[in-house]
XYZ file of N, CA, C and O in Angstrom:
704
model
N 7.331 -53.289 21.255
C 6.120 -53.390 21.621
C 5.981 -53.334 22.674
O 6.531 -54.028 23.708
N 4.432 -52.875 23.126
C 4.093 -53.030 24.569
C 2.925 -53.595 24.735
O 2.453 -54.043 23.455
N 2.625 -54.177 25.749
C 1.308 -54.966 25.693
C 0.482 -54.858 26.853
O 0.573 -54.066 27.883
N -0.819 -54.766 26.450
C -2.127 -54.437 27.094
C -2.901 -56.133 27.546
O -2.862 -56.998 26.677
N -3.715 -56.221 28.479
C -4.465 -57.455 28.698
C -5.729 -56.674 29.304
O -5.640 -56.430 30.428
N -6.671 -57.455 28.662
C -8.208 -56.639 29.269
C -8.940 -58.154 29.050
O -8.923 -58.953 28.044
N -10.335 -58.039 29.923
C -10.753 -59.097 29.793
C -12.291 -58.274 29.699
O -12.745 -57.453 30.491
N -13.127 -58.833 28.878
C -14.387 -57.998 28.744
C -15.543 -58.952 27.915
O -16.225 -58.701 26.924
N -15.799 -60.125 28.721
C -16.810 -61.165 27.922
C -16.238 -61.967 27.263
O -14.683 -62.220 27.481
N -17.087 -62.550 26.386
C -16.188 -63.608 25.647
C -15.174 -63.063 24.814
O -15.198 -62.097 24.157
N -14.183 -63.905 24.531
C -12.929 -62.897 24.137
C -12.897 -63.166 22.687
O -12.156 -62.589 21.935
N -13.750 -63.874 21.885
C -14.036 -63.975 20.226
C -14.225 -62.642 19.818
O -13.576 -62.120 18.708
N -14.890 -61.762 20.239
C -15.562 -60.446 20.043
C -14.516 -59.370 20.077
O -14.005 -58.636 19.757
N -13.789 -59.291 21.625
C -13.066 -58.701 21.647
C -11.839 -58.885 21.101
O -11.090 -57.792 20.418
N -11.099 -59.895 20.562
C -10.184 -60.204 19.947
C -10.334 -59.215 18.574
O -9.604 -58.485 18.344
N -11.341 -59.754 18.162
C -11.649 -58.971 16.340
C -11.425 -57.798 16.525
O -11.101 -57.032 15.837
N -12.518 -56.854 17.405
C -12.209 -55.457 17.609
C -10.916 -54.767 17.796
O -10.517 -53.928 17.231
N -10.016 -55.690 18.923
C -8.709 -55.257 18.784
C -7.752 -55.394 17.731
O -6.764 -54.687 17.389
N -8.198 -56.575 16.908
C -7.137 -56.570 15.797
C -7.647 -55.575 14.714
O -6.850 -55.613 13.846
N -8.556 -55.154 14.456
C -9.149 -54.001 13.541
C -8.282 -52.617 13.927
O -8.209 -51.717 13.183
N -8.018 -52.569 15.168
C -7.141 -51.401 15.485
C -6.195 -51.443 15.440
O -5.114 -51.796 15.592
N -5.703 -49.529 14.587
C -4.803 -49.061 14.280
C -3.704 -49.272 15.720
O -4.011 -48.761 16.555
N -2.674 -50.012 15.313
C -1.509 -49.745 16.397
C -1.456 -51.253 17.008
O -0.350 -51.382 17.722
N -2.498 -52.090 17.011
C -2.484 -53.306 17.604
C -1.818 -54.482 16.405
O -2.022 -54.490 15.227
N -0.581 -54.828 16.633
C 0.183 -55.724 16.101
C 0.069 -57.033 16.099
O 0.042 -58.018 15.236
N -0.747 -57.319 17.202
C -1.081 -58.952 17.454
C -2.107 -59.000 18.877
O -1.942 -57.909 19.696
N -3.175 -60.221 18.721
C -4.050 -60.272 19.646
C -4.231 -61.491 19.958
O -4.483 -62.318 18.908
N -4.033 -61.888 21.069
C -4.276 -63.392 21.520
C -4.795 -63.205 22.697
O -5.453 -62.706 23.560
N -5.804 -64.749 22.547
C -7.163 -65.101 23.609
C -6.303 -66.156 24.290
O -5.742 -66.933 24.148
N -6.867 -65.866 25.660
C -6.446 -66.731 26.746
C -7.172 -66.719 28.191
O -8.263 -65.953 28.160
N -6.400 -67.165 29.157
C -7.333 -66.898 30.367
C -6.040 -66.361 31.160
O -4.758 -66.433 31.123
N -6.514 -65.213 32.170
C -5.791 -64.811 33.093
C -6.388 -64.480 34.411
O -8.240 -64.361 34.348
N -5.929 -64.486 36.066
C -6.755 -63.867 37.005
C -7.429 -64.865 37.816
O -7.775 -64.546 38.576
N -6.795 -66.068 37.417
C -7.323 -67.305 38.358
C -6.189 -67.842 38.934
O -5.056 -67.518 39.018
N -6.432 -69.146 39.561
C -5.393 -69.912 40.382
C -5.310 -71.036 39.553
O -3.852 -71.660 40.075
N -5.780 -71.574 38.595
C -5.546 -72.972 37.908
C -4.596 -72.744 37.214
O -4.738 -71.938 36.060
N -3.509 -73.635 36.903
C -2.150 -73.578 35.892
C -3.066 -74.367 34.886
O -3.429 -75.098 35.001
N -2.405 -73.451 33.761
C -2.675 -73.983 32.379
C -4.188 -74.491 32.653
O -4.172 -75.696 31.985
N -5.190 -73.662 32.582
C -6.460 -74.085 32.495
C -7.234 -74.237 30.925
O -6.370 -73.855 29.975
N -7.904 -75.405 30.977
C -8.765 -75.371 29.666
C -9.950 -74.389 29.388
O -10.086 -74.009 30.872
N -10.404 -74.474 28.260
C -11.808 -73.432 28.466
C -12.802 -74.128 29.160
O -13.657 -73.589 29.537
N -12.753 -75.368 29.016
C -13.678 -76.580 29.538
C -13.763 -76.280 31.144
O -14.925 -75.806 31.873
N -12.373 -76.321 31.626
C -12.236 -75.958 33.135
C -12.736 -74.397 33.417
O -13.270 -73.966 34.316
N -12.279 -73.370 32.601
C -12.691 -71.920 32.924
C -14.335 -72.059 32.738
O -14.594 -71.139 33.538
N -14.768 -72.521 32.084
C -16.218 -72.324 31.887
C -17.223 -72.976 32.989
O -17.993 -72.692 33.447
N -16.619 -74.114 32.928
C -17.323 -75.167 33.944
C -17.031 -75.591 35.240
O -17.629 -76.093 36.192
N -15.887 -74.809 35.946
C -15.108 -75.193 37.212
C -14.781 -74.084 37.506
O -14.817 -72.979 36.836
N -14.521 -73.844 38.760
C -14.237 -72.599 39.670
C -12.408 -72.503 39.511
O -11.736 -72.948 40.453
N -11.859 -71.676 38.612
C -10.577 -71.683 38.107
C -10.351 -70.493 38.417
O -9.313 -70.145 38.858
N -11.139 -69.209 38.666
C -10.819 -67.915 38.791
C -10.868 -66.894 37.469
O -10.521 -65.794 37.930
N -10.562 -68.149 36.403
C -9.930 -67.130 35.219
C -11.032 -66.390 34.868
O -12.164 -66.615 34.457
N -10.799 -65.326 33.778
C -11.174 -64.838 32.973
C -11.120 -64.902 31.499
O -9.904 -65.151 31.337
N -12.177 -65.295 30.754
C -11.227 -64.860 29.137
C -10.894 -63.791 28.951
O -11.420 -62.595 29.160
N -9.782 -63.158 28.393
C -9.269 -62.282 28.363
C -8.584 -62.144 26.866
O -8.273 -63.152 26.400
N -7.765 -61.223 26.551
C -6.870 -60.640 25.305
C -5.680 -60.164 25.780
O -5.672 -59.194 26.904
N -4.427 -60.617 24.988
C -3.154 -59.863 25.417
C -2.984 -59.442 24.010
O -2.944 -60.038 23.133
N -2.862 -57.865 24.221
C -2.582 -57.086 23.106
C -0.916 -56.480 22.734
O -0.440 -55.887 24.096
N -0.475 -56.761 21.671
C 0.865 -56.320 21.373
C 0.384 -55.061 20.815
O -0.411 -55.146 19.812
N 1.146 -53.948 21.208
C 0.566 -52.739 20.235
C 1.689 -51.748 20.527
O 2.850 -51.797 21.440
N 2.217 -51.155 19.091
C 2.977 -50.048 19.026
C 2.495 -48.646 19.597
O 1.843 -47.926 19.029
N 3.045 -48.069 20.754
C 2.900 -46.800 21.334
C 2.939 -45.556 20.304
O 2.560 -44.638 20.755
N 4.013 -45.702 19.063
C 3.955 -44.696 18.446
C 3.012 -44.538 17.713
O 2.345 -43.487 17.010
N 2.095 -45.400 17.367
C 0.573 -45.536 16.850
C -0.394 -45.332 17.519
O -1.462 -44.515 17.431
N -0.505 -46.090 18.838
C -2.057 -45.973 19.463
C -0.788 -46.040 21.191
O -0.619 -47.085 21.565
N -2.087 -45.235 21.785
C -1.458 -45.256 23.364
C -2.278 -46.251 24.165
O -3.413 -46.525 23.747
N -1.587 -46.629 25.720
C -2.291 -47.457 26.277
C -3.773 -46.929 26.669
O -4.683 -47.406 26.747
N -3.767 -45.363 26.851
C -4.905 -44.494 26.914
C -6.093 -44.643 25.721
O -7.093 -44.894 26.129
N -5.602 -45.006 24.808
C -6.535 -44.960 23.671
C -6.936 -46.414 23.386
O -8.168 -46.538 23.121
N -6.213 -47.212 23.962
C -6.593 -48.728 23.799
C -7.792 -48.914 24.987
O -8.679 -49.706 24.896
N -7.615 -48.416 26.466
C -8.486 -48.043 26.814
C -9.853 -47.659 26.835
O -11.095 -48.243 26.888
N -9.822 -46.749 25.830
C -11.158 -46.035 25.548
C -11.737 -47.413 24.505
O -12.932 -47.577 24.383
N -11.167 -47.707 23.853
C -11.642 -49.396 22.877
C -12.279 -50.008 24.002
O -13.113 -50.715 23.209
N -11.379 -50.640 24.825
C -12.013 -51.257 25.931
C -12.962 -50.934 26.356
O -14.122 -51.934 26.611
N -13.353 -49.558 26.801
C -14.660 -49.421 27.428
C -15.770 -49.403 26.460
O -16.701 -49.567 26.579
N -15.563 -49.387 25.255
C -16.793 -49.060 24.329
C -16.960 -50.708 23.491
O -17.888 -51.002 22.824
N -16.284 -51.689 24.073
C -16.202 -53.350 23.516
C -17.376 -54.096 24.382
O -17.598 -55.050 24.197
N -17.826 -53.193 25.676
C -18.772 -54.113 26.173
C -19.154 -53.075 27.325
O -19.293 -52.306 27.559
N -19.766 -53.623 28.298
C -21.011 -53.358 29.409
C -20.167 -53.460 30.797
O -20.177 -54.278 31.459
N -19.281 -52.289 30.981
C -18.269 -52.697 32.274
C -19.051 -52.303 33.708
O -18.684 -52.339 34.660
N -20.345 -52.001 33.467
C -21.488 -52.114 34.817
C -22.415 -53.624 35.124
O -22.912 -53.383 35.925
N -22.109 -54.429 34.347
C -22.545 -55.651 35.014
C -21.658 -56.523 35.345
O -20.697 -56.880 34.791
N -22.058 -57.468 36.611
C -20.989 -57.867 37.360
C -21.145 -59.448 36.748
O -22.049 -60.159 36.774
N -19.869 -59.882 36.321
C -19.705 -61.079 35.674
C -20.971 -61.658 34.599
O -21.532 -62.677 34.460
N -21.011 -60.662 33.786
C -21.860 -60.760 32.812
C -21.645 -59.879 31.646
O -21.363 -58.600 31.731
N -22.033 -60.227 30.132
C -22.115 -59.372 29.409
C -22.553 -60.144 28.477
O -22.712 -61.212 27.594
N -23.920 -59.425 27.940
C -25.244 -60.045 27.490
C -25.775 -61.364 27.848
O -25.777 -61.692 29.128
N -25.871 -62.176 26.786
C -25.963 -63.615 26.868
C -25.166 -64.789 27.803
O -24.932 -65.779 28.612
N -23.917 -63.821 28.218
C -22.599 -64.841 28.751
C -22.695 -64.586 30.192
O -22.298 -63.144 30.548
N -22.984 -65.684 31.080
C -23.120 -65.140 32.502
C -21.898 -66.267 33.038
O -21.913 -67.256 32.757
N -21.237 -65.304 33.987
C -20.057 -66.529 35.094
C -18.868 -65.503 35.158
O -18.741 -64.160 34.450
N -18.024 -65.630 36.024
C -16.929 -65.185 36.490
C -15.977 -64.795 35.437
O -15.279 -63.875 35.391
N -16.004 -65.709 34.410
C -15.080 -66.071 33.343
C -15.385 -64.809 32.523
O -14.615 -64.614 31.406
N -16.842 -63.879 32.274
C -17.145 -63.300 31.814
C -16.890 -61.821 32.212
O -17.368 -60.795 31.702
N -16.015 -61.498 33.248
C -16.000 -60.533 34.205
C -15.161 -59.311 32.998
O -14.428 -59.417 32.441
N -15.428 -58.187 33.544
C -14.895 -56.618 33.081
C -13.426 -56.544 33.985
O -13.752 -56.677 35.242
N -12.306 -56.708 33.048
C -11.301 -56.589 34.169
C -10.044 -56.085 33.023
O -9.906 -56.234 31.971
N -9.247 -55.015 33.908
C -7.854 -54.396 33.470
C -6.852 -55.138 34.044
O -6.814 -54.951 35.481
N -5.833 -55.959 33.369
C -5.035 -56.470 33.959
C -3.772 -55.588 33.804
O -3.052 -55.513 32.884
N -3.111 -54.927 34.814
C -2.117 -54.098 34.293
C -0.653 -54.535 34.659
O -0.666 -55.576 35.375
N 0.354 -54.052 33.829
C 1.378 -54.774 33.589
C 2.513 -54.335 34.575
O 3.474 -54.294 34.803
N 2.499 -52.676 34.627
C 3.074 -51.613 35.400
C 2.537 -50.726 35.944
O 0.924 -50.745 35.937
N 2.941 -49.863 36.946
C 2.439 -48.743 37.763
C 1.584 -47.874 36.950
O 0.500 -47.192 37.037
N 2.483 -47.317 35.867
C 1.791 -46.265 34.702
C 0.513 -46.819 34.264
O -0.600 -46.263 34.153
N 0.646 -48.018 33.583
C -0.928 -48.647 33.275
C -1.670 -49.048 34.390
O -2.981 -48.856 34.241
N -1.834 -49.128 35.525
C -2.226 -49.056 36.877
C -3.211 -47.438 37.047
O -4.505 -47.557 37.196
N -1.985 -46.447 37.126
C -2.645 -45.027 37.022
C -3.487 -44.915 36.078
O -4.463 -44.554 36.122
N -2.810 -45.362 34.727
C -4.049 -44.698 33.691
C -5.159 -45.746 33.581
O -6.442 -44.875 33.459
N -5.115 -46.552 33.986
C -6.918 -47.672 34.225
C -7.568 -46.973 35.144
O -8.876 -46.910 34.930
N -7.137 -46.874 36.600
C -7.305 -46.136 37.476
C -8.307 -44.751 37.069
O -9.599 -44.321 37.436
N -7.605 -43.918 36.294
C -8.004 -42.412 35.782
C -9.068 -42.596 34.879
O -10.242 -42.013 34.709
N -8.959 -43.372 33.877
C -9.737 -43.703 32.947
C -11.027 -44.368 33.615
O -12.051 -44.027 33.166
N -10.981 -45.262 34.195
C -12.598 -45.951 35.054
C -13.040 -44.627 35.739
O -14.161 -44.938 35.587
N -12.545 -43.727 36.109
C -13.397 -42.822 36.895
C -13.558 -41.824 36.286
O -14.857 -41.386 36.428
N -12.886 -41.446 35.163
C -13.299 -40.646 33.817
C -14.765 -41.366 33.394
O -15.996 -40.489 33.247
N -14.561 -42.252 32.991
C -15.696 -43.153 32.484
C -16.943 -43.232 33.385
O -18.026 -43.131 32.713
N -16.701 -43.700 34.741
C -18.006 -43.439 35.753
C -18.594 -42.624 36.118
O -19.743 -42.618 36.000
N -17.608 -41.016 35.767
C -18.578 -39.777 35.752
C -19.097 -39.476 34.577
O -19.888 -38.715 34.564
N -18.555 -39.783 33.502
C -19.217 -39.220 32.096
C -19.937 -40.151 31.478
O -20.594 -39.704 30.808
N -19.610 -41.697 31.274
C -20.366 -42.139 30.186
C -21.181 -43.395 30.566
O -22.232 -43.650 30.031
N -21.400 -43.560 31.606
C -22.286 -44.641 32.414
C -23.268 -44.203 33.130
O -22.872 -43.287 33.859
N -24.281 -44.572 33.278
C -25.438 -44.197 34.283
C -25.246 -45.161 35.704
O -25.765 -44.897 36.767
N -24.771 -46.700 35.440
C -24.908 -47.364 36.594
C -23.094 -47.098 36.746
O -22.335 -46.781 36.395
N -22.851 -47.630 38.258
C -21.347 -47.602 38.495
C -20.496 -49.070 37.581
O -21.266 -50.135 37.451
N -19.694 -49.040 37.159
C -18.765 -49.375 36.569
C -17.844 -50.353 37.598
O -17.538 -50.159 38.837
N -17.987 -52.070 37.270
C -17.814 -52.930 38.020
C -16.333 -53.682 37.617
O -15.900 -54.522 38.409
N -15.808 -52.775 36.525
C -14.623 -53.474 36.322
C -13.213 -53.401 37.557
O -12.917 -52.570 37.907
N -12.716 -54.550 37.329
C -11.771 -55.046 38.201
C -10.230 -54.690 37.516
O -10.189 -54.592 36.620
N -9.597 -53.803 38.330
C -8.148 -53.292 38.039
C -7.118 -53.978 38.825
O -7.258 -54.100 40.281
N -6.728 -55.290 38.119
C -5.642 -56.012 38.797
C -4.447 -56.027 38.241
O -4.325 -56.173 36.965
N -3.544 -56.409 39.381
C -2.171 -56.659 38.591
C -2.065 -58.216 38.052
O -2.507 -59.259 38.657
N -1.260 -57.961 37.014
C -1.274 -58.904 36.208
C -0.266 -60.426 36.552
O 0.706 -59.516 37.420
N -0.846 -61.409 36.413
C 0.429 -62.216 36.943
C 0.476 -63.292 35.977
O 1.639 -63.241 35.610
N -0.522 -64.200 35.123
C 0.190 -65.006 34.342
C -1.228 -65.177 33.518
O -1.951 -64.938 33.293
N -0.456 -65.180 31.776
C -1.635 -65.440 30.913
C -1.203 -66.868 30.068
O -0.093 -67.366 29.950
N -2.513 -67.718 30.513
C -2.385 -68.910 29.497
C -3.154 -68.822 28.224
O -4.298 -68.600 28.141
N -2.526 -69.254 27.051
C -2.769 -68.734 25.808
C -4.148 -69.930 25.669
O -3.792 -71.155 26.237
N -5.370 -69.662 25.018
C -6.127 -70.561 25.073
C -5.939 -71.399 23.712
O -5.083 -71.267 23.253
N -6.669 -72.375 23.573
C -6.711 -73.294 22.613
C -6.523 -72.858 21.153
O -7.266 -71.862 21.038
N -5.702 -73.387 20.632
C -5.632 -73.079 19.105
C -6.967 -72.459 17.969
O -7.369 -71.907 17.547
N -7.893 -73.543 18.456
C -9.617 -73.544 17.783
C -9.919 -72.007 18.259
O -10.816 -71.370 17.198
N -9.580 -71.434 19.321
C -10.359 -70.128 19.766
C -9.479 -68.933 19.220
O -10.244 -67.726 19.393
N -8.289 -69.193 18.953
C -7.718 -67.919 18.329
C -8.028 -67.375 16.963
O -8.270 -68.517 16.282
N -8.482 -66.236 16.757
C -8.567 -65.704 15.361
C -10.181 -66.221 14.882
O -10.715 -66.602 14.014
N -11.016 -66.588 16.349
C -12.113 -67.398 16.216
C -13.524 -66.764 15.575
O -13.867 -67.184 14.207
N -13.424 -65.431 15.166
C -14.692 -64.854 14.485
C -14.246 -64.746 13.256
O -15.395 -65.366 12.208
N -13.008 -64.239 12.734
C -12.854 -64.736 11.276
C -12.806 -66.086 10.810
O -13.208 -66.370 9.736
N -12.577 -66.962 11.764
C -12.624 -68.499 10.953
C -13.939 -68.848 11.177
O -14.463 -70.147 10.554
N -15.005 -68.229 11.970
C -16.260 -68.915 12.040
C -17.584 -67.689 11.990
O -18.654 -67.506 12.597
N -17.336 -66.831 11.004
C -18.226 -65.426 10.730
C -20.050 -66.051 10.284
O -20.287 -65.104 10.964
N -19.805 -67.177 9.790
C -21.088 -67.691 9.813
C -21.777 -68.598 11.067
O -23.288 -68.751 11.420
N -20.706 -68.526 12.163
C -21.306 -69.453 13.539
C -22.589 -68.684 13.952
O -22.414 -67.272 13.946
N -23.477 -69.337 14.396
C -24.760 -68.533 15.261
C -24.304 -67.566 15.912
O -24.613 -66.273 16.124
N -23.326 -67.707 17.016
C -22.710 -66.712 18.014
C -22.014 -65.519 17.534
O -22.288 -64.333 17.571
N -21.314 -66.018 16.508
C -20.513 -64.556 15.877
C -21.741 -64.079 14.608
O -21.363 -62.789 14.556
N -22.723 -64.498 13.916
C -23.132 -63.905 13.358
C -24.641 -62.800 13.934
O -24.587 -61.759 13.624
N -24.905 -63.232 15.034
C -25.932 -62.899 15.508
C -25.702 -61.859 16.967
O -26.521 -61.163 17.334
N -24.317 -62.370 17.696
C -24.340 -61.690 19.127
C -22.886 -60.783 18.473
O -23.335 -59.640 18.872
N -22.085 -61.474 18.017
C -20.594 -60.573 17.530
C -20.681 -59.318 16.526
O -20.435 -58.506 16.418
N -21.582 -59.974 15.631
C -21.448 -59.168 14.166
C -21.948 -58.084 14.298
O -21.925 -56.847 13.876
N -23.465 -57.659 15.099
C -23.992 -56.511 15.243
C -23.198 -55.659 16.336
O -22.916 -54.153 15.736
N -22.483 -55.944 17.342
C -21.827 -55.375 17.916
C -20.365 -54.506 17.112
O -20.002 -53.656 17.262
N -20.152 -55.553 16.391
C -18.471 -55.234 15.456
C -19.027 -54.190 14.255
O -18.450 -53.140 14.255
N -20.072 -54.196 13.924
C -20.936 -53.070 12.762
C -20.861 -51.922 13.548
O -20.484 -50.806 13.192
N -21.172 -51.979 15.136
C -21.312 -50.887 15.908
C -20.018 -50.212 16.140
O -19.595 -49.070 15.718
N -19.133 -51.122 16.229
C -17.673 -50.769 16.998
C -17.256 -50.090 15.518
O -16.475 -49.168 15.939
N -17.289 -50.446 13.999
C -16.696 -50.060 13.282
C -17.362 -48.550 12.998
O -16.083 -47.805 12.143
N -18.235 -48.548 13.272
C -19.095 -46.794 13.055
C -18.194 -45.867 14.039
O -17.844 -44.800 13.641
N -18.352 -46.523 15.101
C -17.723 -45.579 15.919
C -16.056 -45.391 15.798
O -15.847 -44.174 16.070
N -15.336 -46.343 15.749
C -13.901 -46.085 15.902
C -13.426 -46.203 14.000
O -12.369 -46.761 13.750
N -14.242 -45.819 13.151
C -13.682 -45.746 12.006
C -12.546 -45.250 11.590
O -11.640 -45.506 11.020
N -12.097 -44.089 12.225
C -11.161 -43.111 11.923
C -9.871 -43.485 13.095
O -8.329 -43.619 12.411
N -10.245 -44.928 13.867
C -9.134 -45.786 14.132
C -8.678 -47.191 14.094
O -7.814 -47.944 14.266
N -9.449 -47.710 12.805
C -9.378 -48.786 12.223
C -8.114 -48.801 11.208
O -8.036 -47.891 10.720
N -7.710 -49.975 11.062
C -6.633 -50.318 9.992
C -7.560 -50.166 8.729
O -8.482 -50.746 8.685
N -6.345 -49.867 7.679
C -7.304 -49.430 6.632
C -6.832 -50.772 5.320
O -7.196 -51.158 4.031
N -6.078 -52.279 6.246
C -6.042 -53.170 5.080
C -7.069 -54.490 5.106
O -7.906 -54.025 5.768
């Protein structure tokens, strides 16, 4: 299995989108890119930890490539807004790719350049940063959308985005 780590706003919706993607075997939500060791959700949201809400994705490269995961990443959020995704504002909601090796870094840089030139009217502000440490979020954040589909944020923010995602990526989704 290979690993990819992305930050693209609130991790609840991003987790669900990657979980639906063929070739993805596991998605975990957590915190990365900051200075505080073992941060809590409250610290990430209300203190200056420097961390982003992120997903750690295990994937089978025989089914989906890192390049294809990057395409899913770009479609999951607006990479042209600095430290913001919709109603979520703060550095913890930034757009970021945390690469694990030079191959991922080069793929991410190339993908960002292509997307900047072809897909977005505004400049992409996504940071591409060497991965350091991933801190697993609290248990109640794992699989949050599936466990809380009727919760307001899930229903009115994630739900509509998920419907759009499923239409665009229908050929890349798991059939189960």
